[in-house]
Amino acid sequence: MSPRRLLALLTALLLSGAASADDKPARVVPLRHAHAHNDYLHPRPLFDALDQGFCSVEADIFLKDGALLVGHTAADLKPERTLEKLYLEPLRERAKANGGKIFPKGPSFYLLIDVKTEAKTTYAALDKVLARYADLLSIARRGQFEEKAVTAVVSGNCDRAAITAQDVRYAAVDGRPPDLDADAPAHLVPWVSASWGSLFRWQGTGAMPDEEKTRLRDFVRKAHRRGRLVRFWATPESPAVWKELRDAEVDLLNTDRLAELRKFFAER
């Protein structure tokens, strides 16, 4: 090989390495405030989020023919894409490999399960599945909470009454703004979630209005007084909005843009 050709090959390899390093972190740093919205839509469900350090992922489930299938709509469902195969089984293997954590010595990890089919029948099936992962999932027994590698949180068509009534449960409830003033224990309602557009008009252009900044901070303070985390969905996907959210101590930043949010936290 000629010296010129060898130089060209080495240059190409260096540029390729630089590009891949920019796309994926060399060392995975757990991001406790990063939530992967509709995680299953990524090329590698769960694993793309884990590679970016995300500590919270979201999966939509449908009960079909007795199976809990993951997908965005009923038309997307495939028999092999179950909640267990895409999420629970790989999370169990990872926790076993990391001494009971999803990230070695890392923070809590959340699996948000958004129920798309009828609440009661779907939760009855979900509860049976979650019980098979008692070694992995946080559990509440007669009001006593034991945190484990993954905390499951049920959203969407949530059978809140059934979950609340359980003496032994492997899932919690994704709360709503009325829970800011409710007395439910934090292990039952660990989050309060709300649509961004239902409370705020600012979309990230220019400065956030002072009135909306105050409203945001009051919302977070109320939740934190009850020991609950805060998550907004349908937030504008921009660093300006992410900055305001974290400045207000919003706990979970909801995104479809995994690498961009990871880069935001790295720069911050």
Tab-separated table of C-alpha atoms in Angstrom:
chain	number	residue	atom	x	y	z
A	1	MET	CA	0.000	0.000	0.000
A	2	SER	CA	1.366	3.409	-0.966
A	3	PRO	CA	2.072	5.997	1.768
A	4	ARG	CA	-0.594	8.289	0.282
A	5	ARG	CA	-3.229	5.559	0.354
A	6	LEU	CA	-2.253	4.549	3.900
A	7	LEU	CA	-2.589	8.170	5.042
A	8	ALA	CA	-6.022	8.420	3.445
A	9	LEU	CA	-7.148	5.223	5.183
A	10	LEU	CA	-5.924	6.390	8.592
A	11	THR	CA	-7.650	9.760	8.144
A	12	ALA	CA	-10.930	8.043	7.277
A	13	LEU	CA	-10.706	5.826	10.346
A	14	LEU	CA	-10.031	8.798	12.609
A	15	LEU	CA	-12.972	10.726	11.198
A	16	SER	CA	-15.204	7.688	11.582
A	17	GLY	CA	-14.170	7.315	15.211
A	18	ALA	CA	-14.838	10.973	15.884
A	19	ALA	CA	-18.310	10.730	14.385
A	20	SER	CA	-19.252	7.644	16.390
A	21	ALA	CA	-17.943	9.202	19.589
A	22	ASP	CA	-20.212	12.179	18.977
A	23	ASP	CA	-23.221	9.920	18.400
A	24	LYS	CA	-22.713	7.706	21.440
A	25	PRO	CA	-21.050	8.414	24.798
A	26	ALA	CA	-17.721	6.669	25.352
A	27	ARG	CA	-18.740	5.981	28.963
A	28	VAL	CA	-22.378	5.648	29.926
A	29	VAL	CA	-23.278	8.147	32.634
A	30	PRO	CA	-26.676	7.453	34.254
A	31	LEU	CA	-29.056	10.347	33.636
A	32	ARG	CA	-31.558	10.253	36.488
A	33	HIS	CA	-33.631	13.053	34.921
A	34	ALA	CA	-33.967	11.563	31.415
A	35	HIS	CA	-37.189	9.828	30.337
A	36	ALA	CA	-37.498	8.063	26.977
A	37	HIS	CA	-40.997	8.802	25.699
A	38	ASN	CA	-42.454	6.036	23.489
A	39	ASP	CA	-39.186	4.191	23.899
A	40	TYR	CA	-40.352	1.191	21.854
A	41	LEU	CA	-40.313	3.301	18.654
A	42	HIS	CA	-36.519	3.438	18.656
A	43	PRO	CA	-34.572	0.912	16.546
A	44	ARG	CA	-33.451	-0.951	19.689
A	45	PRO	CA	-36.169	-0.582	22.335
A	46	LEU	CA	-34.736	-0.141	25.833
A	47	PHE	CA	-31.129	-0.589	24.704
A	48	ASP	CA	-30.907	2.684	22.782
A	49	ALA	CA	-32.067	4.489	25.923
A	50	LEU	CA	-29.691	2.545	28.164
A	51	ASP	CA	-26.783	3.337	25.838
A	52	GLN	CA	-27.537	7.035	26.371
A	53	GLY	CA	-27.791	6.627	30.153
A	54	PHE	CA	-31.560	7.094	30.481
A	55	CYS	CA	-32.995	6.012	33.810
A	56	SER	CA	-36.638	5.983	32.757
A	57	VAL	CA	-38.378	4.474	29.716
A	58	GLU	CA	-41.974	4.318	28.527
A	59	ALA	CA	-43.793	1.417	26.904
A	60	ASP	CA	-47.389	1.427	25.593
A	61	ILE	CA	-49.160	-1.892	26.072
A	62	PHE	CA	-52.242	-3.548	24.597
A	63	LEU	CA	-53.911	-6.671	25.941
A	64	LYS	CA	-54.496	-8.929	22.949
A	65	ASP	CA	-55.408	-12.626	23.123
A	66	GLY	CA	-54.085	-12.766	26.664
A	67	ALA	CA	-50.689	-11.249	25.806
A	68	LEU	CA	-49.344	-7.805	26.717
A	69	LEU	CA	-48.044	-6.447	23.433
A	70	VAL	CA	-46.022	-3.255	23.021
A	71	GLY	CA	-46.831	-0.766	20.274
A	72	HIS	CA	-48.072	2.720	19.455
A	73	THR	CA	-51.364	1.617	17.910
A	74	ALA	CA	-53.214	-1.680	17.562
A	75	ALA	CA	-52.038	-1.868	13.953
A	76	ASP	CA	-48.394	-1.894	15.128
A	77	LEU	CA	-48.691	-4.959	17.333
A	78	LYS	CA	-46.603	-8.071	16.720
A	79	PRO	CA	-46.809	-11.302	18.762
A	80	GLU	CA	-43.088	-11.310	19.513
A	81	ARG	CA	-43.045	-7.710	20.853
A	82	THR	CA	-44.269	-8.406	24.385
A	83	LEU	CA	-43.625	-6.366	27.500
A	84	GLU	CA	-41.610	-9.234	28.903
A	85	LYS	CA	-39.365	-9.768	25.880
A	86	LEU	CA	-38.707	-6.091	25.157
A	87	TYR	CA	-38.358	-4.827	28.722
A	88	LEU	CA	-38.760	-7.093	31.730
A	89	GLU	CA	-36.457	-9.921	30.654
A	90	PRO	CA	-33.542	-7.714	29.510
A	91	LEU	CA	-33.896	-5.500	32.579
A	92	ARG	CA	-33.724	-8.573	34.804
A	93	GLU	CA	-30.564	-9.777	33.076
A	94	ARG	CA	-28.979	-6.362	33.370
A	95	ALA	CA	-29.821	-6.065	37.064
A	96	LYS	CA	-28.304	-9.486	37.711
A	97	ALA	CA	-25.111	-8.435	35.921
A	98	ASN	CA	-24.849	-5.124	37.803
A	99	GLY	CA	-25.361	-6.208	41.382
A	100	GLY	CA	-29.064	-5.412	41.526
A	101	LYS	CA	-28.922	-2.132	39.613
A	102	ILE	CA	-29.646	-1.213	36.004
A	103	PHE	CA	-26.525	0.957	36.040
A	104	PRO	CA	-23.688	-0.105	38.357
A	105	LYS	CA	-24.159	1.866	41.580
A	106	GLY	CA	-26.676	3.950	39.640
A	107	PRO	CA	-29.930	5.652	40.635
A	108	SER	CA	-33.446	4.281	40.542
A	109	PHE	CA	-34.778	3.121	37.185
A	110	TYR	CA	-38.410	3.585	36.134
A	111	LEU	CA	-40.521	1.614	33.680
A	112	LEU	CA	-43.598	3.644	32.773
A	113	ILE	CA	-46.293	1.327	31.401
A	114	ASP	CA	-48.949	3.211	29.438
A	115	VAL	CA	-52.092	1.058	29.210
A	116	LYS	CA	-53.989	1.466	25.933
A	117	THR	CA	-56.698	-1.164	26.359
A	118	GLU	CA	-59.452	-1.455	28.973
A	119	ALA	CA	-58.127	-0.665	32.431
A	120	LYS	CA	-59.435	-3.512	34.608
A	121	THR	CA	-58.745	-6.472	32.340
A	122	THR	CA	-55.366	-5.129	31.251
A	123	TYR	CA	-54.168	-4.471	34.786
A	124	ALA	CA	-55.328	-7.917	35.924
A	125	ALA	CA	-53.108	-9.430	33.217
A	126	LEU	CA	-50.276	-7.000	33.923
A	127	ASP	CA	-50.265	-7.742	37.643
A	128	LYS	CA	-49.771	-11.458	36.949
A	129	VAL	CA	-46.847	-10.716	34.648
A	130	LEU	CA	-45.187	-8.278	37.050
A	131	ALA	CA	-45.458	-10.785	39.916
A	132	ARG	CA	-43.120	-13.081	37.977
A	133	TYR	CA	-40.426	-10.393	38.283
A	134	ALA	CA	-40.517	-9.953	42.049
A	135	ASP	CA	-36.712	-10.140	42.103
A	136	LEU	CA	-36.507	-7.106	39.791
A	137	LEU	CA	-39.419	-4.816	40.682
A	138	SER	CA	-39.996	-2.552	43.638
A	139	ILE	CA	-42.746	-3.928	45.845
A	140	ALA	CA	-45.223	-2.593	48.385
A	141	ARG	CA	-46.441	-5.043	51.026
A	142	ARG	CA	-49.220	-3.778	53.271
A	143	GLY	CA	-47.946	-0.228	53.020
A	144	GLN	CA	-44.251	-1.044	53.398
A	145	PHE	CA	-42.219	-0.156	50.324
A	146	GLU	CA	-39.088	-1.994	49.197
A	147	GLU	CA	-37.217	-0.399	46.316
A	148	LYS	CA	-35.488	-2.728	43.869
A	149	ALA	CA	-33.744	-2.276	40.529
A	150	VAL	CA	-36.860	-1.130	38.633
A	151	THR	CA	-39.999	0.675	39.744
A	152	ALA	CA	-43.008	0.059	37.479
A	153	VAL	CA	-45.489	2.920	37.114
A	154	VAL	CA	-48.871	2.489	35.389
A	155	SER	CA	-50.239	5.288	33.221
A	156	GLY	CA	-52.973	5.744	30.619
A	157	ASN	CA	-55.993	3.533	31.316
A	158	CYS	CA	-54.913	2.937	34.878
A	159	ASP	CA	-57.069	0.843	37.215
A	160	ARG	CA	-56.161	3.007	40.139
A	161	ALA	CA	-58.733	1.515	42.479
A	162	ALA	CA	-57.394	-2.009	41.973
A	163	ILE	CA	-53.784	-0.937	42.436
A	164	THR	CA	-54.609	1.031	45.588
A	165	ALA	CA	-56.514	-1.886	47.096
A	166	GLN	CA	-53.726	-4.438	46.705
A	167	ASP	CA	-51.971	-5.711	49.830
A	168	VAL	CA	-49.020	-6.720	47.651
A	169	ARG	CA	-48.335	-4.769	44.470
A	170	TYR	CA	-45.532	-4.477	41.960
A	171	ALA	CA	-46.681	-1.253	40.319
A	172	ALA	CA	-47.423	2.326	41.263
A	173	VAL	CA	-49.688	4.975	39.735
A	174	ASP	CA	-48.746	7.803	37.379
A	175	GLY	CA	-50.482	10.710	39.096
A	176	ARG	CA	-52.164	13.798	37.677
A	177	PRO	CA	-52.319	17.437	38.890
A	178	PRO	CA	-55.067	16.727	41.474
A	179	ASP	CA	-52.510	14.494	43.225
A	180	LEU	CA	-50.529	17.611	44.105
A	181	ASP	CA	-52.965	18.049	46.998
A	182	ALA	CA	-53.739	14.370	47.662
A	183	ASP	CA	-52.591	12.338	50.654
A	184	ALA	CA	-51.758	9.105	48.806
A	185	PRO	CA	-48.316	7.805	49.845
A	186	ALA	CA	-45.428	8.535	47.508
A	187	HIS	CA	-44.795	4.834	46.892
A	188	LEU	CA	-48.343	4.575	45.486
A	189	VAL	CA	-48.175	7.815	43.458
A	190	PRO	CA	-44.459	8.488	42.904
A	191	TRP	CA	-45.039	10.831	39.940
A	192	VAL	CA	-47.316	13.626	38.888
A	193	SER	CA	-47.544	13.951	35.114
A	194	ALA	CA	-49.283	16.616	33.039
A	195	SER	CA	-49.512	17.790	29.466
A	196	TRP	CA	-47.271	20.796	28.926
A	197	GLY	CA	-49.888	22.540	26.788
A	198	SER	CA	-52.549	22.227	29.481
A	199	LEU	CA	-50.565	24.532	31.771
A	200	PHE	CA	-48.131	26.535	29.649
A	201	ARG	CA	-48.157	28.415	26.359
A	202	TRP	CA	-44.423	29.055	26.070
A	203	GLN	CA	-42.828	26.881	23.388
A	204	GLY	CA	-39.174	27.770	23.875
A	205	THR	CA	-38.943	30.909	21.714
A	206	GLY	CA	-37.720	33.964	23.575
A	207	ALA	CA	-37.789	34.152	27.352
A	208	MET	CA	-40.250	32.123	29.363
A	209	PRO	CA	-42.883	34.515	30.770
A	210	ASP	CA	-42.405	35.231	34.467
A	211	GLU	CA	-45.979	34.193	35.238
A	212	GLU	CA	-45.394	30.774	33.682
A	213	LYS	CA	-42.037	30.394	35.443
A	214	THR	CA	-43.788	30.990	38.752
A	215	ARG	CA	-46.551	28.514	37.878
A	216	LEU	CA	-43.970	25.880	36.949
A	217	ARG	CA	-42.011	26.292	40.162
A	218	ASP	CA	-45.150	26.226	42.294
A	219	PHE	CA	-46.211	22.988	40.591
A	220	VAL	CA	-42.844	21.356	41.295
A	221	ARG	CA	-42.710	22.555	44.900
A	222	LYS	CA	-46.164	21.122	45.607
A	223	ALA	CA	-45.208	17.754	44.150
A	224	HIS	CA	-41.910	17.607	46.005
A	225	ARG	CA	-43.603	18.389	49.319
A	226	ARG	CA	-45.586	15.171	48.807
A	227	GLY	CA	-42.448	13.250	47.833
A	228	ARG	CA	-43.535	12.974	44.195
A	229	LEU	CA	-41.552	13.442	41.002
A	230	VAL	CA	-42.727	15.695	38.169
A	231	ARG	CA	-42.957	14.881	34.467
A	232	PHE	CA	-44.549	16.831	31.632
A	233	TRP	CA	-45.426	15.213	28.332
A	234	ALA	CA	-45.603	16.887	24.909
A	235	THR	CA	-42.973	19.419	25.942
A	236	PRO	CA	-41.202	21.311	23.131
A	237	GLU	CA	-38.023	19.454	22.205
A	238	SER	CA	-35.464	22.207	22.691
A	239	PRO	CA	-32.529	22.934	25.019
A	240	ALA	CA	-34.190	26.223	26.032
A	241	VAL	CA	-37.192	24.346	27.409
A	242	TRP	CA	-35.050	21.635	28.966
A	243	LYS	CA	-33.035	24.324	30.749
A	244	GLU	CA	-36.145	25.921	32.252
A	245	LEU	CA	-37.433	22.522	33.332
A	246	ARG	CA	-34.236	21.604	35.134
A	247	ASP	CA	-33.821	25.102	36.603
A	248	ALA	CA	-37.280	24.555	38.101
A	249	GLU	CA	-36.145	21.092	39.334
A	250	VAL	CA	-38.529	19.109	37.141
A	251	ASP	CA	-37.445	15.540	37.790
A	252	LEU	CA	-38.019	13.796	34.458
A	253	LEU	CA	-37.462	15.388	31.054
A	254	ASN	CA	-39.655	13.690	28.474
A	255	THR	CA	-38.055	13.248	25.043
A	256	ASP	CA	-37.999	11.282	21.800
A	257	ARG	CA	-34.517	12.671	21.014
A	258	LEU	CA	-32.283	10.531	23.164
A	259	ALA	CA	-28.847	11.656	21.966
A	260	GLU	CA	-29.826	15.336	22.005
A	261	LEU	CA	-31.001	15.208	25.605
A	262	ARG	CA	-27.884	13.293	26.640
A	263	LYS	CA	-25.768	15.992	24.980
A	264	PHE	CA	-27.755	18.690	26.833
A	265	PHE	CA	-26.984	17.073	30.187
A	266	ALA	CA	-23.332	16.546	29.276
A	267	GLU	CA	-22.917	20.217	28.410
A	268	ARG	CA	-24.894	21.337	31.434
